[in-house]
Tab-separated table of C-alpha atoms in Angstrom:
chain	number	residue	atom	x	y	z
A	1	THR	CA	-111.776	72.485	-66.163
A	2	GLN	CA	-108.715	73.697	-66.957
A	3	LEU	CA	-108.274	77.826	-67.307
A	4	LEU	CA	-105.948	79.950	-68.542
A	5	GLU	CA	-106.016	83.744	-66.326
A	6	GLN	CA	-104.046	86.366	-68.691
A	7	SER	CA	-103.067	89.693	-67.075
A	8	PRO	CA	-103.316	92.735	-67.895
A	9	GLN	CA	-106.352	92.239	-70.149
A	10	PHE	CA	-105.381	95.269	-72.005
A	11	LEU	CA	-102.045	98.006	-72.163
A	12	SER	CA	-101.023	100.849	-73.738
A	13	ILE	CA	-97.832	102.191	-73.714
A	14	GLN	CA	-95.475	104.268	-75.532
A	15	GLU	CA	-92.871	103.081	-77.612
A	16	GLY	CA	-89.291	102.453	-75.624
A	17	GLU	CA	-91.141	101.345	-72.935
A	18	ASN	CA	-90.249	97.587	-71.229
A	19	LEU	CA	-93.624	95.671	-70.868
A	20	THR	CA	-94.395	91.984	-69.136
A	21	VAL	CA	-97.151	90.283	-69.386
A	22	TYR	CA	-98.376	87.406	-67.430
A	23	CYS	CA	-100.459	83.891	-68.007
A	24	ASN	CA	-101.945	81.780	-64.647
A	25	SER	CA	-103.308	78.792	-63.862
A	26	SER	CA	-104.243	76.757	-61.446
A	27	SER	CA	-103.486	73.228	-63.616
A	28	VAL	CA	-100.276	71.979	-64.424
A	29	PHE	CA	-99.565	72.201	-68.431
A	30	SER	CA	-96.926	69.865	-70.214
A	31	SER	CA	-96.226	72.703	-72.595
A	32	LEU	CA	-97.400	76.494	-73.184
A	33	GLN	CA	-98.042	77.971	-76.480
A	34	TRP	CA	-97.249	82.354	-76.678
A	35	TYR	CA	-99.673	83.720	-80.245
A	36	ARG	CA	-99.676	87.211	-81.595
A	37	GLN	CA	-102.822	88.027	-83.230
A	38	GLU	CA	-103.299	91.070	-85.582
A	39	PRO	CA	-105.857	93.266	-86.547
A	40	GLY	CA	-107.971	90.514	-89.259
A	41	GLU	CA	-105.480	88.254	-89.066
A	42	GLY	CA	-105.861	84.557	-87.293
A	43	PRO	CA	-102.994	83.962	-84.486
A	44	VAL	CA	-99.779	82.957	-84.777
A	45	LEU	CA	-97.657	80.726	-82.795
A	46	LEU	CA	-94.541	82.872	-81.366
A	47	VAL	CA	-93.284	80.295	-79.116
A	48	THR	CA	-93.649	77.185	-77.265
A	49	VAL	CA	-92.088	76.353	-73.325
A	50	VAL	CA	-91.788	72.402	-72.048
A	51	THR	CA	-88.864	72.419	-69.463
A	52	GLY	CA	-90.201	74.151	-66.019
A	53	GLY	CA	-87.976	77.053	-65.628
A	54	GLU	CA	-86.794	77.521	-69.259
A	55	VAL	CA	-86.367	80.890	-71.195
A	56	LYS	CA	-86.580	81.567	-74.511
A	57	LYS	CA	-85.531	84.745	-76.504
A	58	LEU	CA	-87.786	86.023	-79.254
A	59	LYS	CA	-85.617	88.944	-80.139
A	60	ARG	CA	-86.923	91.651	-77.941
A	61	LEU	CA	-88.941	88.733	-76.644
A	62	THR	CA	-87.624	87.040	-73.534
A	63	PHE	CA	-91.177	84.283	-72.615
A	64	GLN	CA	-90.819	81.859	-69.147
A	65	PHE	CA	-92.115	78.908	-67.975
A	66	GLY	CA	-92.516	78.839	-64.450
A	67	ASP	CA	-91.366	76.201	-62.408
A	68	ALA	CA	-93.748	74.347	-61.794
A	69	ARG	CA	-95.578	74.391	-64.948
A	70	LYS	CA	-98.009	75.881	-64.081
A	71	ASP	CA	-97.274	79.950	-65.183
A	72	SER	CA	-95.967	81.672	-67.926
A	73	SER	CA	-94.540	85.424	-68.540
A	74	LEU	CA	-93.622	86.962	-71.854
A	75	HIS	CA	-91.125	90.586	-71.259
A	76	ILE	CA	-90.918	92.999	-74.028
A	77	THR	CA	-88.185	95.236	-73.963
A	78	ALA	CA	-88.362	98.962	-76.291
A	79	ALA	CA	-91.493	97.632	-77.591
A	80	GLN	CA	-91.772	98.940	-80.551
A	81	PRO	CA	-95.662	100.041	-82.321
A	82	GLY	CA	-95.193	96.517	-84.604
A	83	ASP	CA	-95.286	94.589	-81.200
A	84	THR	CA	-99.296	95.631	-81.006
A	85	GLY	CA	-101.669	93.312	-80.619
A	86	LEU	CA	-103.312	90.417	-78.979
A	87	TYR	CA	-101.218	87.348	-76.894
A	88	LEU	CA	-102.610	84.934	-76.566
A	89	CYS	CA	-100.981	81.697	-74.157
A	90	ALA	CA	-102.673	78.139	-74.331
A	91	GLY	CA	-101.527	75.381	-72.484
A	92	GLU	CA	-101.342	72.082	-73.772
A	93	GLU	CA	-101.932	68.470	-71.073
A	94	GLY	CA	-101.271	65.010	-72.860
A	95	ASN	CA	-103.556	64.982	-75.766
A	96	THR	CA	-106.179	66.970	-74.853
A	97	PRO	CA	-106.733	70.073	-76.903
A	98	LEU	CA	-105.011	72.999	-76.177
A	99	VAL	CA	-106.761	76.068	-73.560
A	100	PHE	CA	-106.414	79.446	-74.263
A	101	GLY	CA	-106.676	82.387	-72.270
A	102	LYS	CA	-108.834	85.760	-73.232
A	103	GLY	CA	-105.405	86.925	-74.167
A	104	THR	CA	-104.022	90.768	-73.717
A	105	ARG	CA	-104.504	93.744	-76.527
A	106	LEU	CA	-100.752	95.444	-76.340
A	107	SER	CA	-101.392	99.271	-77.467
A	108	VAL	CA	-97.993	100.923	-78.912
A	109	ILE	CA	-98.060	104.617	-79.954
A	110	ALA	CA	-95.462	105.935	-81.935
B	1	GLU	CA	-100.137	83.883	-95.203
B	2	THR	CA	-100.015	80.975	-92.952
B	3	GLY	CA	-100.799	78.145	-96.064
B	4	VAL	CA	-104.752	78.555	-93.980
B	5	THR	CA	-107.654	80.605	-96.562
B	6	GLN	CA	-110.866	80.879	-95.367
B	7	THR	CA	-114.019	82.485	-97.422
B	8	PRO	CA	-115.990	84.534	-96.970
B	9	ARG	CA	-113.702	87.399	-94.398
B	10	HIS	CA	-116.964	88.755	-93.471
B	11	LEU	CA	-120.444	87.440	-93.055
B	12	VAL	CA	-123.941	89.030	-92.462
B	13	MET	CA	-127.476	86.242	-91.872
B	14	GLY	CA	-130.414	86.016	-90.879
B	15	MET	CA	-131.676	83.811	-88.284
B	16	THR	CA	-133.465	81.322	-90.453
B	17	ASN	CA	-130.555	81.431	-93.054
B	18	LYS	CA	-128.644	78.390	-94.206
B	19	LYS	CA	-124.557	79.767	-95.167
B	20	SER	CA	-120.938	77.478	-95.269
B	21	LEU	CA	-117.776	78.897	-93.821
B	22	LYS	CA	-114.389	77.076	-96.351
B	23	CYS	CA	-111.224	76.454	-94.906
B	24	GLU	CA	-108.224	75.697	-97.234
B	25	GLN	CA	-104.767	74.456	-95.734
B	26	HIS	CA	-102.373	73.998	-98.335
B	27	LEU	CA	-99.402	72.643	-95.910
B	28	GLY	CA	-100.340	69.296	-96.153
B	29	HIS	CA	-101.385	68.661	-92.758
B	30	ASN	CA	-103.927	65.780	-91.239
B	31	ALA	CA	-105.260	67.675	-88.824
B	32	MET	CA	-108.391	70.454	-89.055
B	33	TYR	CA	-109.839	72.847	-86.137
B	34	TRP	CA	-112.704	75.574	-86.338
B	35	TYR	CA	-112.535	77.389	-83.595
B	36	LYS	CA	-115.226	79.802	-82.407
B	37	GLN	CA	-113.647	83.371	-80.925
B	38	SER	CA	-115.952	85.939	-79.022
B	39	ALA	CA	-115.181	89.154	-77.131
B	40	LYS	CA	-114.148	89.037	-73.582
B	41	LYS	CA	-114.333	85.073	-73.986
B	42	PRO	CA	-111.508	82.829	-74.782
B	43	LEU	CA	-110.665	80.365	-77.976
B	44	GLU	CA	-113.471	77.994	-77.891
B	45	LEU	CA	-112.470	75.171	-79.788
B	46	MET	CA	-115.485	73.498	-81.435
B	47	PHE	CA	-114.486	70.712	-84.166
B	48	VAL	CA	-111.355	68.603	-84.956
B	49	TYR	CA	-110.950	66.302	-87.406
B	50	ASN	CA	-107.830	63.716	-87.736
B	51	PHE	CA	-107.336	62.551	-91.521
B	52	LYS	CA	-111.074	63.120	-92.479
B	53	GLU	CA	-112.497	61.767	-89.710
B	54	GLN	CA	-114.490	63.717	-86.710
B	55	THR	CA	-112.071	63.342	-83.357
B	56	GLU	CA	-113.863	66.206	-81.134
B	57	ASN	CA	-117.049	67.713	-81.033
B	58	ASN	CA	-116.622	70.696	-77.757
B	59	SER	CA	-120.455	70.242	-77.075
B	60	VAL	CA	-121.832	72.211	-80.092
B	61	PRO	CA	-124.909	72.834	-80.714
B	62	SER	CA	-126.587	71.678	-83.854
B	63	ARG	CA	-127.656	75.040	-86.370
B	64	PHE	CA	-123.246	74.324	-86.104
B	65	SER	CA	-122.974	71.195	-89.040
B	66	PRO	CA	-118.938	71.017	-90.057
B	67	GLU	CA	-118.136	69.002	-92.827
B	68	CYS	CA	-114.056	67.241	-94.056
B	69	PRO	CA	-114.437	65.705	-97.397
B	70	ASN	CA	-110.668	65.836	-97.592
B	71	SER	CA	-107.659	66.558	-95.441
B	72	SER	CA	-107.412	69.948	-97.119
B	73	HIS	CA	-110.633	70.886	-96.841
B	74	LEU	CA	-113.165	71.477	-93.545
B	75	PHE	CA	-116.435	73.185	-94.166
B	76	LEU	CA	-119.130	75.058	-91.355
B	77	HIS	CA	-122.682	74.311	-92.207
B	78	LEU	CA	-124.858	77.539	-90.718
B	79	HIS	CA	-128.884	76.951	-90.192
B	80	THR	CA	-130.951	79.119	-88.211
B	81	LEU	CA	-128.228	80.480	-86.048
B	82	GLN	CA	-128.877	83.336	-82.713
B	83	PRO	CA	-127.957	86.303	-82.224
B	84	GLU	CA	-125.507	85.284	-79.402
B	85	ASP	CA	-123.750	82.944	-82.004
B	86	SER	CA	-121.601	86.707	-83.927
B	87	ALA	CA	-117.880	85.535	-83.807
B	88	LEU	CA	-115.025	85.245	-85.594
B	89	TYR	CA	-113.731	81.863	-86.895
B	90	LEU	CA	-111.562	80.292	-87.194
B	91	CYS	CA	-109.550	77.467	-88.814
B	92	ALA	CA	-106.324	75.810	-88.504
B	93	SER	CA	-104.263	72.856	-88.706
B	94	SER	CA	-101.602	70.635	-87.695
B	95	GLN	CA	-99.649	67.859	-89.066
B	96	GLY	CA	-101.010	65.600	-86.574
B	97	GLN	CA	-103.134	65.430	-83.788
B	98	GLY	CA	-102.158	66.336	-80.249
B	99	THR	CA	-98.904	67.489	-78.368
B	100	GLY	CA	-96.294	68.876	-80.117
B	101	TYR	CA	-98.155	69.850	-83.216
B	102	GLU	CA	-98.157	73.468	-84.162
B	103	GLN	CA	-101.113	74.507	-85.171
B	104	TYR	CA	-101.683	77.454	-87.955
B	105	PHE	CA	-104.318	79.583	-88.183
B	106	GLY	CA	-106.503	81.242	-90.950
B	107	PRO	CA	-107.291	84.717	-91.088
B	108	GLY	CA	-111.251	84.089	-89.933
B	109	THR	CA	-113.948	84.578	-90.986
B	110	ARG	CA	-116.229	87.367	-89.291
B	111	LEU	CA	-119.426	86.852	-88.523
B	112	THR	CA	-122.868	88.950	-88.205
B	113	VAL	CA	-126.475	87.216	-87.275
B	114	THR	CA	-129.147	89.659	-87.545
């Protein structure tokens, strides 16, 4: 069974701070996705990374896929209250269904 | 607004009730999914339909019964549920099933079983 471990589980920071959240597995994935889920809503896809070592940027968010395609990180620069939410990573391998982590719940305080 | 709607948004039901959750997608997608999201657990895939045919049943108890009458609509029929079935039930759709197809999620139905 493929598992994705996300850390930290909870994170509360002040507006303007930087942060990094992690998604780790012992399994190799062909691609890894990051989602943000806000209260009362479903997850929304932020990015998909497919190549080992790949780095993608989305405004203040930087996503990295590990060289071995077993882990990923999400770095947020100068966090804002609008970044508050549950960040989920999900791994895909072949035609097997997406495997999700439990998520990191981020709270950015103004 | 992701193009995937779910009704009702909230549902409270007793263990002997029968109810149905509805999902509709306005994206022209061919694959639809039911997920269960519980506190302290990863998002769990329940069922997948592709072109109205069920392609995945992730060992879901028979008290959950899916129905996909066409590619735009997906139902989850519920009967004799247990309190541990209380969770957020999310519907998603994608253009196709398999690697590389982005899933679009609805807002979910918050189910409480009393």
